[in-house]
């Protein structure tokens, strides 16, 4: 009788051990069915407007269209992009001296007394070097932009002596193949900003050294004639909002920000005045204060 009990107990113990052994064994069927998350990466979002960036490392100018995965070398010497009276930090390109879009890449530069532009309209497959002006003195202010595939502008200043300098505006109507200079404003104050809102309407803002009020000149005939715009500044903001920035389109009218200049201290010096024009820039009325984070 005792032998029978021991035999049954032994069988139960062996069964328990076998059950535990098979319980901990991995199931091949489970391995086949369970997805491997490391081998199935999540889909990356699609970007309609991927950022185009540039690099100046190792004294080489390069751009990328795919967030840095591939870099395209630009056929230009880095130093050429900083020539002139104002050289910038050379750690980054001078603001407004270049264009980086999928439809147009352009670099405005000064080389051997000539103002030139290197551009591409096929994402760097081919390049065009264009002479904008020759025998020009060392440049200070420089700005270029295209409003469409045909019309673009270049604003340059140079030959600075104390608070005086020459300034010139050049326009293209054929996508940058040829450039023509507009008539001069005959203003010799230092250029602060400028730009065009269409092929006929353009602006030049003057005065960057201790200005007391903004001075904005406007053309409505493609640069054939320039006249000073009337900016109606409320008494409260006189000698506060003193430098006009380039106007821009806002609905059916033009808008413009006027900043406080380098010495402004009103509410920290960063608040700007917003002005509106209903006559294509001839006259401007105050709209409101604009905070730095707007």
C-alpha positions as a LaTeX table, in Angstrom:
\begin{tabular}{lrrr}
\hline
Residue & $x$ (\AA) & $y$ (\AA) & $z$ (\AA) \\
\hline
Unk1 & 0.00 & 0.00 & 0.00 \\
Unk2 & 2.82 & 2.34 & 0.89 \\
Unk3 & 4.54 & 1.60 & $-2.42$ \\
Unk4 & 1.41 & 2.59 & $-4.30$ \\
Unk5 & 1.19 & 5.93 & $-2.48$ \\
Unk6 & 4.87 & 6.70 & $-3.13$ \\
Unk7 & 4.44 & 5.83 & $-6.82$ \\
Unk8 & 1.45 & 8.17 & $-7.16$ \\
Unk9 & 3.30 & 11.00 & $-5.35$ \\
Unk10 & 6.33 & 10.52 & $-7.58$ \\
Unk11 & 4.16 & 10.73 & $-10.71$ \\
Unk12 & 2.55 & 13.96 & $-9.44$ \\
Unk13 & 5.95 & 15.54 & $-8.75$ \\
Unk14 & 7.29 & 14.52 & $-12.18$ \\
Unk15 & 4.16 & 15.99 & $-13.80$ \\
Unk16 & 4.58 & 19.29 & $-12.00$ \\
Unk17 & 8.24 & 19.54 & $-13.02$ \\
Unk18 & 7.40 & 18.74 & $-16.64$ \\
Unk19 & 4.61 & 21.35 & $-16.63$ \\
Unk20 & 6.89 & 24.04 & $-15.31$ \\
Unk21 & 9.54 & 23.17 & $-17.90$ \\
Unk22 & 7.16 & 23.40 & $-20.86$ \\
Unk23 & 5.54 & 26.57 & $-19.43$ \\
Unk24 & 8.82 & 28.47 & $-19.59$ \\
Unk25 & 9.77 & 27.24 & $-23.05$ \\
Unk26 & 9.24 & 29.98 & $-25.72$ \\
Unk27 & 6.52 & 29.27 & $-28.19$ \\
Unk28 & 7.71 & 29.22 & $-31.82$ \\
Unk29 & 4.18 & 30.00 & $-32.85$ \\
Unk30 & 4.17 & 33.11 & $-30.65$ \\
Unk31 & 7.50 & 34.23 & $-32.11$ \\
Unk32 & 6.10 & 34.01 & $-35.61$ \\
Unk33 & 2.90 & 35.90 & $-34.78$ \\
Unk34 & 4.32 & 38.66 & $-32.57$ \\
Unk35 & 5.48 & 41.67 & $-34.61$ \\
Unk36 & 9.02 & 42.97 & $-34.10$ \\
Unk37 & 8.54 & 46.70 & $-33.42$ \\
Unk38 & 12.23 & 47.47 & $-34.00$ \\
Unk39 & 12.01 & 46.15 & $-37.54$ \\
Unk40 & 8.79 & 48.05 & $-38.27$ \\
Unk41 & 9.61 & 51.78 & $-37.93$ \\
Unk42 & 6.81 & 54.29 & $-37.79$ \\
Unk43 & 6.11 & 56.19 & $-41.00$ \\
Unk44 & 7.77 & 59.61 & $-41.12$ \\
Unk45 & 5.52 & 62.64 & $-41.69$ \\
Unk46 & 5.57 & 64.24 & $-45.11$ \\
Unk47 & 6.66 & 67.88 & $-45.32$ \\
Unk48 & 5.16 & 70.08 & $-48.01$ \\
Unk49 & 7.83 & 72.76 & $-47.51$ \\
Unk50 & 11.12 & 71.23 & $-46.47$ \\
Unk51 & 13.65 & 73.66 & $-45.08$ \\
Unk52 & 16.58 & 74.63 & $-47.29$ \\
Unk53 & 19.63 & 75.39 & $-45.20$ \\
Unk54 & 23.26 & 76.28 & $-45.75$ \\
Unk55 & 26.66 & 75.55 & $-44.24$ \\
Unk56 & 29.87 & 77.60 & $-44.13$ \\
Unk57 & 31.99 & 74.97 & $-42.41$ \\
Unk58 & 35.59 & 74.49 & $-43.53$ \\
Unk59 & 35.30 & 77.71 & $-45.58$ \\
Unk60 & 33.02 & 75.93 & $-48.05$ \\
Unk61 & 29.55 & 77.14 & $-49.02$ \\
Unk62 & 27.02 & 74.31 & $-49.21$ \\
Unk63 & 23.23 & 73.95 & $-49.16$ \\
Unk64 & 20.87 & 71.08 & $-48.38$ \\
Unk65 & 17.36 & 70.35 & $-49.62$ \\
Unk66 & 16.78 & 67.30 & $-47.39$ \\
Unk67 & 17.49 & 68.48 & $-43.85$ \\
Unk68 & 21.20 & 67.75 & $-44.02$ \\
Unk69 & 21.24 & 64.23 & $-45.46$ \\
Unk70 & 22.93 & 65.51 & $-48.62$ \\
Unk71 & 24.90 & 68.72 & $-49.17$ \\
Unk72 & 25.38 & 70.51 & $-52.47$ \\
Unk73 & 28.60 & 72.58 & $-52.88$ \\
Unk74 & 28.12 & 76.11 & $-54.23$ \\
Unk75 & 30.69 & 77.30 & $-56.81$ \\
Unk76 & 31.69 & 80.46 & $-54.94$ \\
Unk77 & 34.43 & 81.43 & $-52.50$ \\
Unk78 & 33.12 & 82.01 & $-49.00$ \\
Unk79 & 35.07 & 85.27 & $-48.61$ \\
Unk80 & 33.34 & 86.75 & $-51.67$ \\
Unk81 & 30.03 & 86.70 & $-49.76$ \\
Unk82 & 31.47 & 88.98 & $-47.07$ \\
Unk83 & 33.44 & 91.49 & $-49.12$ \\
Unk84 & 32.72 & 95.17 & $-48.67$ \\
Unk85 & 32.65 & 97.68 & $-45.85$ \\
Unk86 & 30.25 & 95.58 & $-43.78$ \\
Unk87 & 31.44 & 92.00 & $-43.46$ \\
Unk88 & 29.02 & 90.52 & $-40.96$ \\
Unk89 & 30.22 & 87.91 & $-38.49$ \\
Unk90 & 31.27 & 85.43 & $-41.20$ \\
Unk91 & 29.64 & 82.79 & $-39.02$ \\
Unk92 & 26.44 & 83.17 & $-41.02$ \\
Unk93 & 25.45 & 84.81 & $-44.30$ \\
Unk94 & 24.60 & 88.51 & $-44.24$ \\
Unk95 & 20.87 & 88.94 & $-43.78$ \\
Unk96 & 18.89 & 89.53 & $-47.00$ \\
Unk97 & 21.97 & 88.93 & $-49.17$ \\
Unk98 & 20.77 & 85.52 & $-50.34$ \\
Unk99 & 17.67 & 83.63 & $-51.48$ \\
Unk100 & 17.07 & 79.95 & $-50.69$ \\
Unk101 & 13.90 & 78.49 & $-52.18$ \\
Unk102 & 13.22 & 75.42 & $-54.27$ \\
Unk103 & 12.54 & 77.65 & $-57.27$ \\
Unk104 & 15.53 & 79.97 & $-56.86$ \\
Unk105 & 18.89 & 79.98 & $-55.13$ \\
Unk106 & 20.77 & 83.27 & $-55.27$ \\
Unk107 & 23.77 & 84.86 & $-53.58$ \\
Unk108 & 24.47 & 88.59 & $-53.85$ \\
Unk109 & 28.15 & 89.47 & $-53.47$ \\
Unk110 & 30.87 & 92.03 & $-54.10$ \\
Unk111 & 34.03 & 91.08 & $-55.98$ \\
Unk112 & 36.78 & 93.27 & $-57.45$ \\
Unk113 & 34.65 & 96.45 & $-57.47$ \\
Unk114 & 31.75 & 94.61 & $-59.09$ \\
Unk115 & 28.34 & 93.68 & $-57.70$ \\
Unk116 & 27.39 & 90.19 & $-58.85$ \\
Unk117 & 24.78 & 87.53 & $-58.31$ \\
Unk118 & 25.26 & 83.78 & $-58.50$ \\
Unk119 & 21.94 & 82.00 & $-59.02$ \\
Unk120 & 20.29 & 78.73 & $-59.94$ \\
Unk121 & 16.69 & 77.95 & $-60.85$ \\
Unk122 & 17.13 & 74.16 & $-61.07$ \\
Unk123 & 18.23 & 73.39 & $-57.50$ \\
Unk124 & 21.91 & 73.68 & $-58.27$ \\
Unk125 & 22.16 & 71.59 & $-61.41$ \\
Unk126 & 23.39 & 74.67 & $-63.28$ \\
Unk127 & 24.56 & 78.12 & $-62.16$ \\
Unk128 & 24.46 & 81.58 & $-63.68$ \\
Unk129 & 26.77 & 84.44 & $-62.68$ \\
Unk130 & 25.32 & 87.87 & $-63.46$ \\
Unk131 & 26.95 & 91.29 & $-63.32$ \\
Unk132 & 24.66 & 93.82 & $-61.67$ \\
Unk133 & 26.97 & 96.84 & $-61.47$ \\
Unk134 & 30.66 & 97.44 & $-62.08$ \\
Unk135 & 33.15 & 99.93 & $-60.61$ \\
Unk136 & 31.11 & 100.22 & $-57.41$ \\
Unk137 & 32.80 & 101.34 & $-54.16$ \\
Unk138 & 32.89 & 98.94 & $-51.18$ \\
Unk139 & 29.30 & 98.12 & $-50.25$ \\
Unk140 & 27.67 & 98.36 & $-46.83$ \\
Unk141 & 23.92 & 97.67 & $-47.07$ \\
Unk142 & 22.80 & 94.88 & $-49.40$ \\
Unk143 & 19.40 & 93.29 & $-50.00$ \\
Unk144 & 17.84 & 91.19 & $-52.74$ \\
Unk145 & 14.48 & 89.50 & $-53.27$ \\
Unk146 & 12.25 & 88.19 & $-56.07$ \\
Unk147 & 8.49 & 88.76 & $-56.04$ \\
Unk148 & 7.89 & 86.25 & $-58.82$ \\
Unk149 & 9.91 & 84.28 & $-61.37$ \\
Unk150 & 10.54 & 87.41 & $-63.45$ \\
Unk151 & 10.73 & 90.42 & $-61.16$ \\
Unk152 & 13.40 & 90.98 & $-58.54$ \\
Unk153 & 15.30 & 93.84 & $-56.93$ \\
Unk154 & 18.71 & 94.60 & $-55.45$ \\
Unk155 & 19.34 & 97.49 & $-53.04$ \\
Unk156 & 22.95 & 98.50 & $-52.42$ \\
Unk157 & 24.72 & 101.28 & $-50.53$ \\
Unk158 & 28.40 & 102.13 & $-50.39$ \\
Unk159 & 31.12 & 104.77 & $-50.35$ \\
Unk160 & 30.23 & 105.70 & $-46.79$ \\
Unk161 & 31.74 & 108.82 & $-45.19$ \\
Unk162 & 30.60 & 109.35 & $-41.60$ \\
Unk163 & 26.77 & 109.51 & $-41.86$ \\
Unk164 & 26.61 & 109.91 & $-45.65$ \\
Unk165 & 26.71 & 107.34 & $-48.44$ \\
Unk166 & 25.46 & 106.59 & $-51.93$ \\
Unk167 & 22.60 & 104.15 & $-52.52$ \\
Unk168 & 21.29 & 102.48 & $-55.65$ \\
Unk169 & 18.40 & 100.25 & $-56.67$ \\
Unk170 & 18.56 & 97.69 & $-59.48$ \\
Unk171 & 15.61 & 95.82 & $-61.00$ \\
Unk172 & 15.28 & 92.75 & $-63.22$ \\
Unk173 & 12.29 & 91.86 & $-65.36$ \\
Unk174 & 13.72 & 88.68 & $-66.86$ \\
Unk175 & 14.41 & 86.53 & $-63.84$ \\
Unk176 & 17.83 & 87.95 & $-63.07$ \\
Unk177 & 19.45 & 87.64 & $-66.49$ \\
Unk178 & 19.81 & 91.40 & $-66.83$ \\
Unk179 & 19.62 & 94.24 & $-64.29$ \\
Unk180 & 18.84 & 97.92 & $-64.78$ \\
Unk181 & 19.42 & 100.74 & $-62.30$ \\
Unk182 & 16.49 & 102.94 & $-61.34$ \\
Unk183 & 16.74 & 106.70 & $-61.01$ \\
Unk184 & 18.37 & 107.88 & $-57.81$ \\
Unk185 & 16.57 & 109.30 & $-54.79$ \\
Unk186 & 19.41 & 111.83 & $-54.31$ \\
Unk187 & 19.25 & 111.10 & $-50.57$ \\
Unk188 & 22.68 & 110.65 & $-48.98$ \\
Unk189 & 21.63 & 109.50 & $-45.49$ \\
Unk190 & 22.50 & 105.92 & $-44.52$ \\
Unk191 & 20.08 & 103.30 & $-45.84$ \\
Unk192 & 18.12 & 101.45 & $-43.15$ \\
Unk193 & 15.90 & 99.19 & $-45.27$ \\
Unk194 & 13.98 & 98.97 & $-48.50$ \\
Unk195 & 11.99 & 96.76 & $-50.81$ \\
Unk196 & 9.27 & 96.46 & $-53.45$ \\
Unk197 & 5.70 & 95.30 & $-53.01$ \\
Unk198 & 5.07 & 94.95 & $-56.75$ \\
Unk199 & 6.86 & 95.79 & $-59.99$ \\
Unk200 & 6.00 & 99.48 & $-59.72$ \\
Unk201 & 5.89 & 100.23 & $-56.00$ \\
Unk202 & 9.11 & 100.35 & $-54.02$ \\
Unk203 & 10.54 & 101.95 & $-50.90$ \\
Unk204 & 13.79 & 103.15 & $-49.39$ \\
Unk205 & 14.13 & 103.94 & $-45.70$ \\
Unk206 & 16.93 & 106.22 & $-44.49$ \\
Unk207 & 18.56 & 107.15 & $-41.20$ \\
Unk208 & 20.21 & 104.76 & $-38.76$ \\
Unk209 & 22.43 & 107.05 & $-36.66$ \\
Unk210 & 20.38 & 108.77 & $-33.93$ \\
Unk211 & 17.31 & 109.42 & $-36.09$ \\
Unk212 & 14.49 & 111.49 & $-34.63$ \\
Unk213 & 11.83 & 110.52 & $-37.15$ \\
Unk214 & 11.45 & 108.02 & $-40.00$ \\
Unk215 & 12.34 & 109.02 & $-43.53$ \\
Unk216 & 10.72 & 106.84 & $-46.17$ \\
Unk217 & 10.88 & 107.42 & $-49.93$ \\
Unk218 & 8.47 & 105.76 & $-52.34$ \\
Unk219 & 8.29 & 105.12 & $-56.08$ \\
Unk220 & 5.11 & 104.12 & $-57.87$ \\
Unk221 & 6.57 & 103.93 & $-61.37$ \\
Unk222 & 9.32 & 101.36 & $-61.05$ \\
Unk223 & 11.98 & 103.76 & $-59.83$ \\
Unk224 & 11.58 & 106.47 & $-62.46$ \\
Unk225 & 10.57 & 108.93 & $-59.74$ \\
Unk226 & 10.97 & 108.93 & $-55.96$ \\
Unk227 & 9.26 & 111.12 & $-53.36$ \\
Unk228 & 9.19 & 111.24 & $-49.58$ \\
Unk229 & 6.20 & 109.52 & $-48.01$ \\
Unk230 & 4.12 & 111.20 & $-45.31$ \\
Unk231 & 4.12 & 109.24 & $-42.04$ \\
Unk232 & 1.59 & 110.57 & $-39.56$ \\
Unk233 & 3.09 & 109.83 & $-36.15$ \\
Unk234 & 0.92 & 110.56 & $-33.10$ \\
Unk235 & 2.44 & 113.02 & $-30.66$ \\
Unk236 & 2.79 & 110.26 & $-28.09$ \\
Unk237 & 5.24 & 108.37 & $-30.32$ \\
Unk238 & 7.33 & 111.20 & $-31.71$ \\
Unk239 & 11.06 & 110.50 & $-31.33$ \\
Unk240 & 10.12 & 106.97 & $-30.27$ \\
Unk241 & 9.27 & 105.25 & $-33.54$ \\
Unk242 & 12.08 & 106.53 & $-35.75$ \\
Unk243 & 13.19 & 103.98 & $-38.37$ \\
Unk244 & 10.82 & 102.66 & $-41.03$ \\
Unk245 & 11.13 & 99.02 & $-42.06$ \\
Unk246 & 10.25 & 97.75 & $-45.53$ \\
Unk247 & 6.47 & 97.92 & $-46.17$ \\
Unk248 & 4.53 & 94.77 & $-47.03$ \\
Unk249 & 1.12 & 93.84 & $-48.37$ \\
Unk250 & $-1.68$ & 93.19 & $-45.92$ \\
Unk251 & $-5.01$ & 92.53 & $-47.57$ \\
Unk252 & $-5.99$ & 95.44 & $-49.81$ \\
Unk253 & $-3.55$ & 97.85 & $-48.22$ \\
Unk254 & 0.10 & 98.18 & $-47.27$ \\
Unk255 & 1.46 & 97.81 & $-43.77$ \\
Unk256 & 4.74 & 98.97 & $-42.28$ \\
Unk257 & 6.53 & 98.62 & $-38.97$ \\
Unk258 & 8.54 & 101.51 & $-37.54$ \\
Unk259 & 11.08 & 100.58 & $-34.89$ \\
Unk260 & 12.82 & 102.56 & $-32.15$ \\
Unk261 & 16.34 & 102.42 & $-33.55$ \\
Unk262 & 19.45 & 101.31 & $-31.66$ \\
Unk263 & 18.88 & 103.71 & $-28.75$ \\
Unk264 & 15.17 & 103.13 & $-28.17$ \\
Unk265 & 14.05 & 102.47 & $-24.60$ \\
Unk266 & 10.26 & 102.72 & $-24.80$ \\
Unk267 & 8.86 & 99.60 & $-23.07$ \\
Unk268 & 12.24 & 97.92 & $-23.38$ \\
Unk269 & 13.05 & 99.26 & $-26.84$ \\
Unk270 & 11.55 & 96.34 & $-28.79$ \\
Unk271 & 7.98 & 97.56 & $-29.29$ \\
Unk272 & 7.26 & 98.82 & $-32.82$ \\
Unk273 & 4.60 & 101.02 & $-34.32$ \\
Unk274 & 2.42 & 99.60 & $-37.08$ \\
Unk275 & 1.27 & 101.97 & $-39.82$ \\
Unk276 & $-1.15$ & 101.41 & $-42.70$ \\
Unk277 & $-1.39$ & 102.97 & $-46.16$ \\
Unk278 & $-4.38$ & 102.99 & $-48.51$ \\
Unk279 & $-2.65$ & 104.88 & $-51.34$ \\
Unk280 & 0.23 & 102.52 & $-52.17$ \\
Unk281 & 2.63 & 104.08 & $-49.70$ \\
Unk282 & 2.27 & 107.82 & $-50.20$ \\
Unk283 & 0.73 & 108.43 & $-46.78$ \\
Unk284 & 0.76 & 106.34 & $-43.61$ \\
Unk285 & $-1.53$ & 106.37 & $-40.58$ \\
Unk286 & $-0.77$ & 104.88 & $-37.18$ \\
Unk287 & $-2.58$ & 101.62 & $-36.43$ \\
Unk288 & $-1.26$ & 100.21 & $-33.15$ \\
Unk289 & 1.74 & 99.12 & $-31.11$ \\
Unk290 & 3.26 & 95.78 & $-32.02$ \\
Unk291 & 4.88 & 93.61 & $-29.35$ \\
Unk292 & 8.21 & 91.86 & $-30.06$ \\
Unk293 & 6.60 & 88.40 & $-30.02$ \\
Unk294 & 3.85 & 89.20 & $-32.53$ \\
\hline
\end{tabular}
